[in-house]
mmCIF file of C-alpha atoms and ligand atoms in Angstrom:
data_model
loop_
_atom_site.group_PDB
_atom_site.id
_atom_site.type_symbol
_atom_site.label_atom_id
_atom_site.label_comp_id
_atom_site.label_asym_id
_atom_site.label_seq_id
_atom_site.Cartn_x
_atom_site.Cartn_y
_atom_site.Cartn_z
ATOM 1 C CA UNK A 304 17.445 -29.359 -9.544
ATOM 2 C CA UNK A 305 13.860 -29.408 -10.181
ATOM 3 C CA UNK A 306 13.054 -27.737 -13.722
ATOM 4 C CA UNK A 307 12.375 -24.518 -14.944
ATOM 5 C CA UNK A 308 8.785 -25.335 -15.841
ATOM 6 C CA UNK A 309 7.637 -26.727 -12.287
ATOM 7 C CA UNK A 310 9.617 -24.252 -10.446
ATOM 8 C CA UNK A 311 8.028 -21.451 -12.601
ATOM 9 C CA UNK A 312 4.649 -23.374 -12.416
ATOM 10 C CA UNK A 313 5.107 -23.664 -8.687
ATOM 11 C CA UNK A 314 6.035 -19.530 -8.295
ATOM 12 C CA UNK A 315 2.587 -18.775 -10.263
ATOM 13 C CA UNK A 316 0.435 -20.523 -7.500
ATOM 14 C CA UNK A 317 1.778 -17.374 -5.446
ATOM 15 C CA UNK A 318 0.513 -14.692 -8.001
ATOM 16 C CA UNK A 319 -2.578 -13.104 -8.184
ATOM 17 C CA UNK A 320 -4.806 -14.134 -11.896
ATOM 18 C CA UNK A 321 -3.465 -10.297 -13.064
ATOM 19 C CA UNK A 322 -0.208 -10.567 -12.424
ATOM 20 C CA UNK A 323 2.225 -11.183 -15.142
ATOM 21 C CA UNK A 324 3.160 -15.284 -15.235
ATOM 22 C CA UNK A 325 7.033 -15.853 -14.653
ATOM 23 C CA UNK A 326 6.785 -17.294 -17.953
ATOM 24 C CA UNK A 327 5.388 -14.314 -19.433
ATOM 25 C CA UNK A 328 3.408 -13.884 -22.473
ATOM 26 C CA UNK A 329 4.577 -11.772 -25.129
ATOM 27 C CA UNK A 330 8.071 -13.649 -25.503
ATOM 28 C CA UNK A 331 11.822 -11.572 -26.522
ATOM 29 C CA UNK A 332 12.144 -10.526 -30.282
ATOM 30 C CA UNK A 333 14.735 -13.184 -31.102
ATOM 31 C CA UNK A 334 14.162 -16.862 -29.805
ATOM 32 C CA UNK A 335 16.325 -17.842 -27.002
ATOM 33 C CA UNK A 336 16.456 -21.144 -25.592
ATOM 34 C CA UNK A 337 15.746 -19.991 -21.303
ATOM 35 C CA UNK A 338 18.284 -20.782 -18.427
ATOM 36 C CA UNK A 339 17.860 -23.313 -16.290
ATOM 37 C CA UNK A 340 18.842 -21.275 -12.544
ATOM 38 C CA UNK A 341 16.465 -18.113 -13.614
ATOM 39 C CA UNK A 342 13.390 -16.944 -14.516
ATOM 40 C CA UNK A 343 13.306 -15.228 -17.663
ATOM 41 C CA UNK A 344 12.126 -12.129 -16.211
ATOM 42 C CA UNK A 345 15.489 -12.378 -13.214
ATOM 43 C CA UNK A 346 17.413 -13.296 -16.661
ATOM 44 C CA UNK A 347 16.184 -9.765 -17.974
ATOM 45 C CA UNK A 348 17.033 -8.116 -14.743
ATOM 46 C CA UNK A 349 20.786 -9.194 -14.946
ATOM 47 C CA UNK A 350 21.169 -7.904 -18.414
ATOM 48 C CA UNK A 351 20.180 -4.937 -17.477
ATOM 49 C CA UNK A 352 22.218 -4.384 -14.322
ATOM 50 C CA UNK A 353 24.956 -5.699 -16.688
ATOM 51 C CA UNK A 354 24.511 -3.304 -19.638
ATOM 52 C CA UNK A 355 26.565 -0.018 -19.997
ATOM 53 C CA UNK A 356 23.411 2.301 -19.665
ATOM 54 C CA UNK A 357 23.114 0.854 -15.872
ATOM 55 C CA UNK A 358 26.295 1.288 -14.810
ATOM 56 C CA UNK A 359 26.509 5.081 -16.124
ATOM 57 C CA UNK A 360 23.676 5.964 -14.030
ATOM 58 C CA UNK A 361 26.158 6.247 -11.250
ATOM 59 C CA UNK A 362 26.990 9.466 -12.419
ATOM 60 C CA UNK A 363 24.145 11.224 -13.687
ATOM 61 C CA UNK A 364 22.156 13.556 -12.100
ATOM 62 C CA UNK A 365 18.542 12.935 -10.252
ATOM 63 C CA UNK A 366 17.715 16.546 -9.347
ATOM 64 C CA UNK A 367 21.486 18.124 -8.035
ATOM 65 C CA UNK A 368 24.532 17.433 -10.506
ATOM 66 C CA UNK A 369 26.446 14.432 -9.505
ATOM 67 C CA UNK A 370 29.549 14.473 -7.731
ATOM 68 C CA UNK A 371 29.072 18.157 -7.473
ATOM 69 C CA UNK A 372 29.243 21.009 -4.441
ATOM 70 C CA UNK A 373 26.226 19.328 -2.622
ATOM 71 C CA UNK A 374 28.113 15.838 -1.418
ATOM 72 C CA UNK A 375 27.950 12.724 -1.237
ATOM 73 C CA UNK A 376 25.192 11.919 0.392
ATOM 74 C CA UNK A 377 22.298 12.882 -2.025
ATOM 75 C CA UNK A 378 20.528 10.708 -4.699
ATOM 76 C CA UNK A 379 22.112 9.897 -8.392
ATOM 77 C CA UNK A 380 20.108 8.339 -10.800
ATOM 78 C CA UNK A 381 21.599 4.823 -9.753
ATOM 79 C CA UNK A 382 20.651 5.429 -6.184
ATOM 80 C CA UNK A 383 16.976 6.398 -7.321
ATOM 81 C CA UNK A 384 16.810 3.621 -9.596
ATOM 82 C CA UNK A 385 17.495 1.263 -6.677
ATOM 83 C CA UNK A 386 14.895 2.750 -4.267
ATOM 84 C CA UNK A 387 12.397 2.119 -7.014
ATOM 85 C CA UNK A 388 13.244 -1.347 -7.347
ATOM 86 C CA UNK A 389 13.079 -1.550 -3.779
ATOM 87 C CA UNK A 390 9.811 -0.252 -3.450
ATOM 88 C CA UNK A 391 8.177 -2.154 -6.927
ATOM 89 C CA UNK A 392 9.412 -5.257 -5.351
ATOM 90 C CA UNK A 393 7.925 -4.842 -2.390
ATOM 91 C CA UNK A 394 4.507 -3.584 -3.781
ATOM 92 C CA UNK A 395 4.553 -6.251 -6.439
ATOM 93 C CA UNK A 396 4.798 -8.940 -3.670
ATOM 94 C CA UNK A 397 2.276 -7.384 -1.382
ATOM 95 C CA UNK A 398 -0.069 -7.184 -4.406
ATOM 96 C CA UNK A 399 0.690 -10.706 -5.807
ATOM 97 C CA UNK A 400 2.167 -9.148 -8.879
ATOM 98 C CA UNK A 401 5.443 -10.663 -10.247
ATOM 99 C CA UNK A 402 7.960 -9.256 -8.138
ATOM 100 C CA UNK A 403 11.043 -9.767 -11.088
ATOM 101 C CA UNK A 404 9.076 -7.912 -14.275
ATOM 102 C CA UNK A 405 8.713 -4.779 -11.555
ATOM 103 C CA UNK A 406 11.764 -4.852 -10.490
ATOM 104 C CA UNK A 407 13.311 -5.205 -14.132
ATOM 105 C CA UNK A 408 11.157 -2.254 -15.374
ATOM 106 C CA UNK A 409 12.029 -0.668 -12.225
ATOM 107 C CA UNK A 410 16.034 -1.196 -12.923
ATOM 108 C CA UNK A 411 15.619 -0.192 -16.360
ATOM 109 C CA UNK A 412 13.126 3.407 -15.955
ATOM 110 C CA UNK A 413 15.779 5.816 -16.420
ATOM 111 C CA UNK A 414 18.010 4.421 -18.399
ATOM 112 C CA UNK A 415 16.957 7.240 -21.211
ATOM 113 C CA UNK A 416 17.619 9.965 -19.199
ATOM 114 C CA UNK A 417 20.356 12.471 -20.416
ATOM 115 C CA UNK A 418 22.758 14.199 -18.162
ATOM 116 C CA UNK A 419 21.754 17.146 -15.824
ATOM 117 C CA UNK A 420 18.301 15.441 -15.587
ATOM 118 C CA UNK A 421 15.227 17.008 -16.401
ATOM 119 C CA UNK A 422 16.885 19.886 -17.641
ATOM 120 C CA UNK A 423 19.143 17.983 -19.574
ATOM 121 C CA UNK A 424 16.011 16.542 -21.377
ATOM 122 C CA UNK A 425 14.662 19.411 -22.006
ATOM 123 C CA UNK A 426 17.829 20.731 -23.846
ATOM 124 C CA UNK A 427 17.951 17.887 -25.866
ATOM 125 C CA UNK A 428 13.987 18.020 -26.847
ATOM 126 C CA UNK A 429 14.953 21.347 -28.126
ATOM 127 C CA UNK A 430 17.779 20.830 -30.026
ATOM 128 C CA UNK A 431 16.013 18.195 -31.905
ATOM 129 C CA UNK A 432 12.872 20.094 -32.438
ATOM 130 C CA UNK A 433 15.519 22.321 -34.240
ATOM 131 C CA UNK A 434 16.381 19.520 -36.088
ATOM 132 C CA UNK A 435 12.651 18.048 -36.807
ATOM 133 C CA UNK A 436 12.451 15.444 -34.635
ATOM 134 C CA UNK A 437 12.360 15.374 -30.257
ATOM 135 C CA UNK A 438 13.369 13.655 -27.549
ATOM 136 C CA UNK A 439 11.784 11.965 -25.116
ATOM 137 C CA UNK A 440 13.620 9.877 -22.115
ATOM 138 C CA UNK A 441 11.261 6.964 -21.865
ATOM 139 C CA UNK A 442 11.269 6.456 -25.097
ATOM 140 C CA UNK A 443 14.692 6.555 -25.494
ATOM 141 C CA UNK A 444 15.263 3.451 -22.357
ATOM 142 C CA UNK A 445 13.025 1.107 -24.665
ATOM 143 C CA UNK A 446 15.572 2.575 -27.866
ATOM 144 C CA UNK A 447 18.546 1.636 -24.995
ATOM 145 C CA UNK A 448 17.334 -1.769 -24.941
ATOM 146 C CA UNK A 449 15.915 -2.812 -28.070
ATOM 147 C CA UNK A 450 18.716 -1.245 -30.390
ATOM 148 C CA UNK A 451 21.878 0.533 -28.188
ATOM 149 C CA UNK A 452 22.777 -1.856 -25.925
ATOM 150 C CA UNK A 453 24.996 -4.857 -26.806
ATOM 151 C CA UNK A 454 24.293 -8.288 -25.303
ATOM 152 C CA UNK A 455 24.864 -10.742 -27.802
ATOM 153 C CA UNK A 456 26.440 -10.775 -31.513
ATOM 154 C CA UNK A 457 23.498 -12.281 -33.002
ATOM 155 C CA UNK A 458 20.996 -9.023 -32.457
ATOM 156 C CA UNK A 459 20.953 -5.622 -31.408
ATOM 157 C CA UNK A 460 19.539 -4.637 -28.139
ATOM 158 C CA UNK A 461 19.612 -6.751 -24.452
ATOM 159 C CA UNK A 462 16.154 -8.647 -26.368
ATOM 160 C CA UNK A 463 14.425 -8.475 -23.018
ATOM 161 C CA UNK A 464 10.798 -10.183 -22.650
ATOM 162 C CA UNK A 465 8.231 -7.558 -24.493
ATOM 163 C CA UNK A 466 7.067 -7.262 -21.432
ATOM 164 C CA UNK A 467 9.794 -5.641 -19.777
ATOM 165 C CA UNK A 468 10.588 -3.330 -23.287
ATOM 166 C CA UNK A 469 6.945 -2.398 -23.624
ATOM 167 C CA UNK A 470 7.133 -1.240 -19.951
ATOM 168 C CA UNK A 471 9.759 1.601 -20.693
ATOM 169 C CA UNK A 472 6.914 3.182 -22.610
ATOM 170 C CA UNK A 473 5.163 5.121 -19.851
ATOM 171 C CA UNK A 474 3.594 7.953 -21.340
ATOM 172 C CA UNK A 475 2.859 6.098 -24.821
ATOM 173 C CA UNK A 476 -0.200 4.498 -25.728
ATOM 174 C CA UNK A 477 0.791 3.386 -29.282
ATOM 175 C CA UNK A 478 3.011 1.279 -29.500
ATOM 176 C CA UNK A 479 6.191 2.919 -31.168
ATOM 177 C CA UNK A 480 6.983 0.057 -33.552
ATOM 178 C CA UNK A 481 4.052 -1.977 -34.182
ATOM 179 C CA UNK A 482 1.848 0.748 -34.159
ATOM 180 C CA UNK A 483 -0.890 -1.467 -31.758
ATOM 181 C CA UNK A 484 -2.416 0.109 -28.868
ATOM 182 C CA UNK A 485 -0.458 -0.707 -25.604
ATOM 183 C CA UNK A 486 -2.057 -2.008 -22.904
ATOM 184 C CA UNK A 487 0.102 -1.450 -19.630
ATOM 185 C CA UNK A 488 0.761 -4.820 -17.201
ATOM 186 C CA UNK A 489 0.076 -3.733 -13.917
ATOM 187 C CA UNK A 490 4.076 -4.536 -12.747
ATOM 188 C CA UNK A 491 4.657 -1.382 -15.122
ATOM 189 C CA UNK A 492 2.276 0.351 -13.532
ATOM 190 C CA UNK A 493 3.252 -0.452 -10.105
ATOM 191 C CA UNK A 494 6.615 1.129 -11.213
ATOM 192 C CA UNK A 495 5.384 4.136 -11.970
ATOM 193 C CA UNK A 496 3.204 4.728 -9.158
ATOM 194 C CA UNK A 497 6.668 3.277 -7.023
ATOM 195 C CA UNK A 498 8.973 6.159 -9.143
ATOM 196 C CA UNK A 499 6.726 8.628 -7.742
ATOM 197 C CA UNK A 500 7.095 7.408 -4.016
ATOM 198 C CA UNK A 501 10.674 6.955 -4.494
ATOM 199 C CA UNK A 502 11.544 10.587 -5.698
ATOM 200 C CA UNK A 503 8.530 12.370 -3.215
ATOM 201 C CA UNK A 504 10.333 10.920 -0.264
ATOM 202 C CA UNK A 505 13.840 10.967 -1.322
ATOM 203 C CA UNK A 506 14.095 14.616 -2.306
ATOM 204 C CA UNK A 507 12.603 15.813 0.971
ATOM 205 C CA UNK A 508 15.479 14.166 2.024
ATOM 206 C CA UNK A 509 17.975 15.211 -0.244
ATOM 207 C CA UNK A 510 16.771 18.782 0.059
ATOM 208 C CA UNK A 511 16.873 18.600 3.682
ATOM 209 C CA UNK A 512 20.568 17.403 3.562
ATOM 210 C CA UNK A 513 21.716 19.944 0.399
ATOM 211 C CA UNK A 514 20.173 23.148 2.929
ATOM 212 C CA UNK A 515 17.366 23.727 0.258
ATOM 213 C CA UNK A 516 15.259 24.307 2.981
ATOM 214 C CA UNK A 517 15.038 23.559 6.764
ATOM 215 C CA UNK A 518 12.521 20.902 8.609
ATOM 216 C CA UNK A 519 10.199 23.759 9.738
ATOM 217 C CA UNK A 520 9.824 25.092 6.110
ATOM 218 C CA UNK A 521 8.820 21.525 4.933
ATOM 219 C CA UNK A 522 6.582 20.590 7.540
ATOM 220 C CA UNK A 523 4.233 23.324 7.152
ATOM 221 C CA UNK A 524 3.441 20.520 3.936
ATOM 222 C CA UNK A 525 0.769 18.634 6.040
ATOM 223 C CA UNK A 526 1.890 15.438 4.381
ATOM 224 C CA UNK A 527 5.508 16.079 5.684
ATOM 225 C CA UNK A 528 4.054 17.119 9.357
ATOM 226 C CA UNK A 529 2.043 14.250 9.478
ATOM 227 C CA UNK A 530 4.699 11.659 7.841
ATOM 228 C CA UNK A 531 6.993 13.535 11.089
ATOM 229 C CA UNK A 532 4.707 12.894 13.853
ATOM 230 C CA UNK A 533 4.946 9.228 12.738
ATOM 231 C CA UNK A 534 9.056 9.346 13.287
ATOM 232 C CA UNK A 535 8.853 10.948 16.675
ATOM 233 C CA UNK A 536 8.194 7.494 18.894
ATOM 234 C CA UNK A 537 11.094 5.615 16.899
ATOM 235 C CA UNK A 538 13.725 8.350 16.677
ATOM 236 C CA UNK A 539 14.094 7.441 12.862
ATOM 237 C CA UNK A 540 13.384 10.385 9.431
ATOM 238 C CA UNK A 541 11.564 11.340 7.494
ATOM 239 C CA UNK A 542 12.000 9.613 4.165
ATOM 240 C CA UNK A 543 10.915 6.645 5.695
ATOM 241 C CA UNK A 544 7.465 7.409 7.067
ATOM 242 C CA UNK A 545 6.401 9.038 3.606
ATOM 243 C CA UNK A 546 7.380 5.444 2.190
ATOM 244 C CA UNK A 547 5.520 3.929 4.450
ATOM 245 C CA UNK A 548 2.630 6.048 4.729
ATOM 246 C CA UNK A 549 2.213 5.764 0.748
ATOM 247 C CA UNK A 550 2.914 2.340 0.500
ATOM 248 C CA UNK A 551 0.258 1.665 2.845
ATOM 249 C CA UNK A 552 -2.598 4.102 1.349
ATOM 250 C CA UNK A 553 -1.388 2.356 -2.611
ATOM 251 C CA UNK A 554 -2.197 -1.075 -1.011
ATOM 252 C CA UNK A 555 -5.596 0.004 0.438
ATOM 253 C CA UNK A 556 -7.170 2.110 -2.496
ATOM 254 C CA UNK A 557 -6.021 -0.155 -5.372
ATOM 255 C CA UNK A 558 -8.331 -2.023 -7.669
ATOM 256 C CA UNK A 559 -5.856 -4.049 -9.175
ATOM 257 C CA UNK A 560 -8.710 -4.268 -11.522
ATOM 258 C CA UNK A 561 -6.916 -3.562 -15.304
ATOM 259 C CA UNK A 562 -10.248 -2.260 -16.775
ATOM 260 C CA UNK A 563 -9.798 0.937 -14.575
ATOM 261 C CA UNK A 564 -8.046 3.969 -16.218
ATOM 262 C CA UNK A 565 -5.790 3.937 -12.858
ATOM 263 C CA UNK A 566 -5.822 -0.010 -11.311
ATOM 264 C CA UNK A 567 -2.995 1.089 -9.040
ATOM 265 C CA UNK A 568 -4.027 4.546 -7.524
ATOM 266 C CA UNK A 569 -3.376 6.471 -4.247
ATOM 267 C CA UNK A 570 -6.549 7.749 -2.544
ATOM 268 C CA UNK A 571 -8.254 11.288 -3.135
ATOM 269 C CA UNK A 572 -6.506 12.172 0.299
ATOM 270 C CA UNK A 573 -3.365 11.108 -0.681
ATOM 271 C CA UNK A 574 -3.384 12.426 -4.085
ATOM 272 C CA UNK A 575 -4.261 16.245 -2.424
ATOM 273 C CA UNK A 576 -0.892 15.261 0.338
ATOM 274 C CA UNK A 577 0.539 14.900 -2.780
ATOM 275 C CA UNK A 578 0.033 17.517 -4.898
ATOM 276 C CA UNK A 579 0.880 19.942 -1.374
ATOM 277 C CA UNK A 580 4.167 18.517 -1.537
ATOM 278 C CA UNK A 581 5.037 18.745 -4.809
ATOM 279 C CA UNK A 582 4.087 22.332 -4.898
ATOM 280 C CA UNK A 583 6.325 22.842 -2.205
ATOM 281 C CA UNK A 584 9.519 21.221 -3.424
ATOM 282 C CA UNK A 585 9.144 22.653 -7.548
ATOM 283 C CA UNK A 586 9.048 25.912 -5.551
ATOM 284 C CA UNK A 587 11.906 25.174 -2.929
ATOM 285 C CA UNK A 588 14.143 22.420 -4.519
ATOM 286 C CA UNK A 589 13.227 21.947 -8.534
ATOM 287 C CA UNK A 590 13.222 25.804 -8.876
ATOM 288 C CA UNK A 591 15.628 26.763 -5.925
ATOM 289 C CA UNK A 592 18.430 29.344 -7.671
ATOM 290 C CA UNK A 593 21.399 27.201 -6.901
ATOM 291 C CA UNK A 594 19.855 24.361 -8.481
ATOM 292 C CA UNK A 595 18.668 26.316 -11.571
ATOM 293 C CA UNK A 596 21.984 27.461 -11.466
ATOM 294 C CA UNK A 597 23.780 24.252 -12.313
ATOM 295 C CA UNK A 598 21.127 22.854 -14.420
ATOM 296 C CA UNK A 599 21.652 26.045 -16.843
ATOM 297 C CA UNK A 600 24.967 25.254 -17.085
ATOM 298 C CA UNK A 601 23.762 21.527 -17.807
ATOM 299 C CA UNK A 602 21.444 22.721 -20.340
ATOM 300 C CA UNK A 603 24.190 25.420 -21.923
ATOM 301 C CA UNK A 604 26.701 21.968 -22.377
ATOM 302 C CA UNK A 605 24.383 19.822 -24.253
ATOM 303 C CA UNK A 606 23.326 22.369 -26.573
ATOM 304 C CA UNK A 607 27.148 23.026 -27.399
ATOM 305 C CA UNK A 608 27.797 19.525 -27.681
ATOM 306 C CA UNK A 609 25.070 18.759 -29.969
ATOM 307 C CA UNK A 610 25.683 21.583 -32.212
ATOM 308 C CA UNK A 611 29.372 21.212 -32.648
ATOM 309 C CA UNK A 612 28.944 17.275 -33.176
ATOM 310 C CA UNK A 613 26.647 17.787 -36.096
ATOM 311 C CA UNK A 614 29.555 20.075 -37.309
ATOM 312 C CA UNK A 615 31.955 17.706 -36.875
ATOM 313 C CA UNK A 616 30.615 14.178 -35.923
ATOM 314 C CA UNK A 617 33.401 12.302 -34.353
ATOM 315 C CA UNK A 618 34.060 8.564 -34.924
ATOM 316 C CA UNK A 619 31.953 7.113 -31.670
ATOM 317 C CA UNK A 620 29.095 8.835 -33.250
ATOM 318 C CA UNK A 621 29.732 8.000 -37.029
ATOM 319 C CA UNK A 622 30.258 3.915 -35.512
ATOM 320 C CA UNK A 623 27.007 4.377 -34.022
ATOM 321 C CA UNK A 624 25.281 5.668 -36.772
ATOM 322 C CA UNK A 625 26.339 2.551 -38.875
ATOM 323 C CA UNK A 626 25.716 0.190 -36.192
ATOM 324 C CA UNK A 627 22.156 1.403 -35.324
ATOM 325 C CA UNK A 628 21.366 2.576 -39.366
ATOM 326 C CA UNK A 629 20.292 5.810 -38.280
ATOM 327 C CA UNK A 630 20.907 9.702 -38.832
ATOM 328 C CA UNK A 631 24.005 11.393 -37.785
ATOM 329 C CA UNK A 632 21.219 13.486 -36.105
ATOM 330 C CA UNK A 633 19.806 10.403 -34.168
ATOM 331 C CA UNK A 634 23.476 9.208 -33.508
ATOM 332 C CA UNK A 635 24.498 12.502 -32.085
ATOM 333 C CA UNK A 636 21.026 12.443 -29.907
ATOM 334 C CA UNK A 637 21.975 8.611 -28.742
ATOM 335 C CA UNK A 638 25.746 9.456 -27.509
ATOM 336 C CA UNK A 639 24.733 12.608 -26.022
ATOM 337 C CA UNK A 640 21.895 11.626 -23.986
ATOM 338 C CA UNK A 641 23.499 8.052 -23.192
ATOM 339 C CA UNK A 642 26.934 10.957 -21.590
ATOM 340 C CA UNK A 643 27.443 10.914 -17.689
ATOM 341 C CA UNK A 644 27.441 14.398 -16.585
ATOM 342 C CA UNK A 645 30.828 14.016 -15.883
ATOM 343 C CA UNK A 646 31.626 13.140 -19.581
ATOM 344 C CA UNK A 647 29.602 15.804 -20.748
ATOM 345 C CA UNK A 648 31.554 18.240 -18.727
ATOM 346 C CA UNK A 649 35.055 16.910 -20.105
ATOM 347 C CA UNK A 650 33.806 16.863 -23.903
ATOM 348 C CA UNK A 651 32.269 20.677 -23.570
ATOM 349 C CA UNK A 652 35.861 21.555 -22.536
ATOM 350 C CA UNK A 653 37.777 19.791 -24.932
ATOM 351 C CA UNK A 654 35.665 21.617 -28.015
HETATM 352 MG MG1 MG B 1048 12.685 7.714 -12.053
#
């Protein structure tokens, strides 16, 4: 087998001078001696897809509960996750950017994110504001897997490049440990920019399927009418043509230059398409009554939980708090927001 170094020498020819080198550059926390079959950054990857956070995503909610009244065939977390790998890979390699640190960030976005989704965050922000402190999902993927997770005896966390870490932080611009100003690689950016395509396209579709609202409601979005026309010669939906549509207009109107406030951007067009269709599914799908519905009763569960844990803190979260060398407030905050919405549904009736 040829070696790690001229393999991962070789790979770099095929990047672009921004990209992130399959080497990287900011190094993991603890020194680790690499493997010889894998890049560090496709070593990262299969710690996360490996790590306990991952595999609950299967049962958390994107926008409609999970394994609730709406089916089967609408998007969990794990599902979204996946489409935004997809998509980051595929961006990163038509931009030259390194296709594994995008892909990693990508599989490890929403790792933070409570049960019942957004409004599931939101009821955890305000129980700890209540308790002097908040919450805040990126932040808490990077706290997933610097400190949570468990990889190896010798250190806490899945010590992941910085790289990948310091990608989780998506709305920060200090850094929340060293206290340095971040600057973003353009593989996280790419993610973000590739969340948002994900989730535009895939809740069309997933509020097409739930009955949300029919195909004439959403194409009066011109976006939507537009991305429909383009299905009509192939026979194929919806979903798809957005993807592709945005794909395309990302790959034309970026700068790729990282001295721009927004190096990966869609055009002014696309950005108005955007904003269209986003009004129309917080008014038809985000804020539908059946959806608010369930994500009440999301929001109702985690505040119980929460309250009667710091009551009576059982021995998960007192373990946790020793482990980690945190509050019981923090330790209630990390079991609760790391819950299924499935588990959070069975410990709400069992208090
Ligand atoms: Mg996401």
């Amino acid at each position: 087998m040829q070696s790690l170094k001229d393999r991962m020498a070789a790979a770099n020819q095929l990047l672009s001078d921004v990209a992130v080198p399959h080497e990287g550059k900011l190094g993991r926390v603890f020194p680790e001696a690499e493997d010889d079959t894998r890049f560090p950054f496709q070593r990262d990857r299969d710690r996360v897809i490996h790590s306990y956070a991952f595999l609950r995503l299967q049962a958390k909610t994107q926008v409609f509960v999970a394994g609730g009244e709406w089916g089967d065939h609408v998007r969990t977390r794990l599902t979204h996750t996946m489409e935004v790998a997809q998509i980051s890979r595929d961006l990163a390699r038509l931009l030259r950017l390194n296709e594994d640190l995008a892909e990693c960030i990508a599989l490890a976005h929403d790792l933070g994110h409570p049960p019942f989704g957004h409004a599931g965050q939101d009821a955890l922000d305000s129980w700890m504001r209540e308790q002097g402190s908040s919450f805040e999902h990126n932040l808490q993927s990077y706290r997933i897997v610097t400190v949570l997770e468990k990889h190896s005896s010798l250190y806490a966390g899945l010590n992941l490049n910085r790289e990948v870490s310091d990608g989780l932080l998506k709305h920060s611009e200090i850094h929340p440990e060293s206290g340095e100003t971040l600057s973003h690689s353009l593989e996280a950016e790419l993610t973000n920019v590739a969340d948002a395509i994900a989730y535009n396209s895939h809740d069309c579709d997933d509020g097409l399927t739930a009955e949300l609202f029919s195909r004439e409601e959403l194409l009066r979005v011109p976006l939507a009418k537009e991305a429909y026309e383009r299905t009509l010669e192939r026979g194929t939906y919806i979903r798809g043509s957005l993807q592709h549509m945005m794909v395309h207009d990302l790959i034309d109107h970026s700068s790729l230059d990282p001295k721009d406030a927004h190096p990966i951007a869609f055009s002014p067009e696309m950005k108005k398409g955007l904003q269209e269709l986003r009004h129309f599914l917080w008014e038809r799908m985000y804020n539908h009554p059946l959806v608010l519905a369930q994500t009440a009763e999301g929001q109702a569960i985690i505040d119980r939980l929460c309250r009667s844990f710091l009551k009576n803190p059982n021995d998960k979260i007192l373990n946790l708090q020793k482990r980690t060398n945190s509050t019981v407030v923090e330790a209630i905050k990390d079991y609760v927001a790391g819950m299924t919405d499935t588990y959070a549904k069975l410990m709400a009736l069992q208090m």
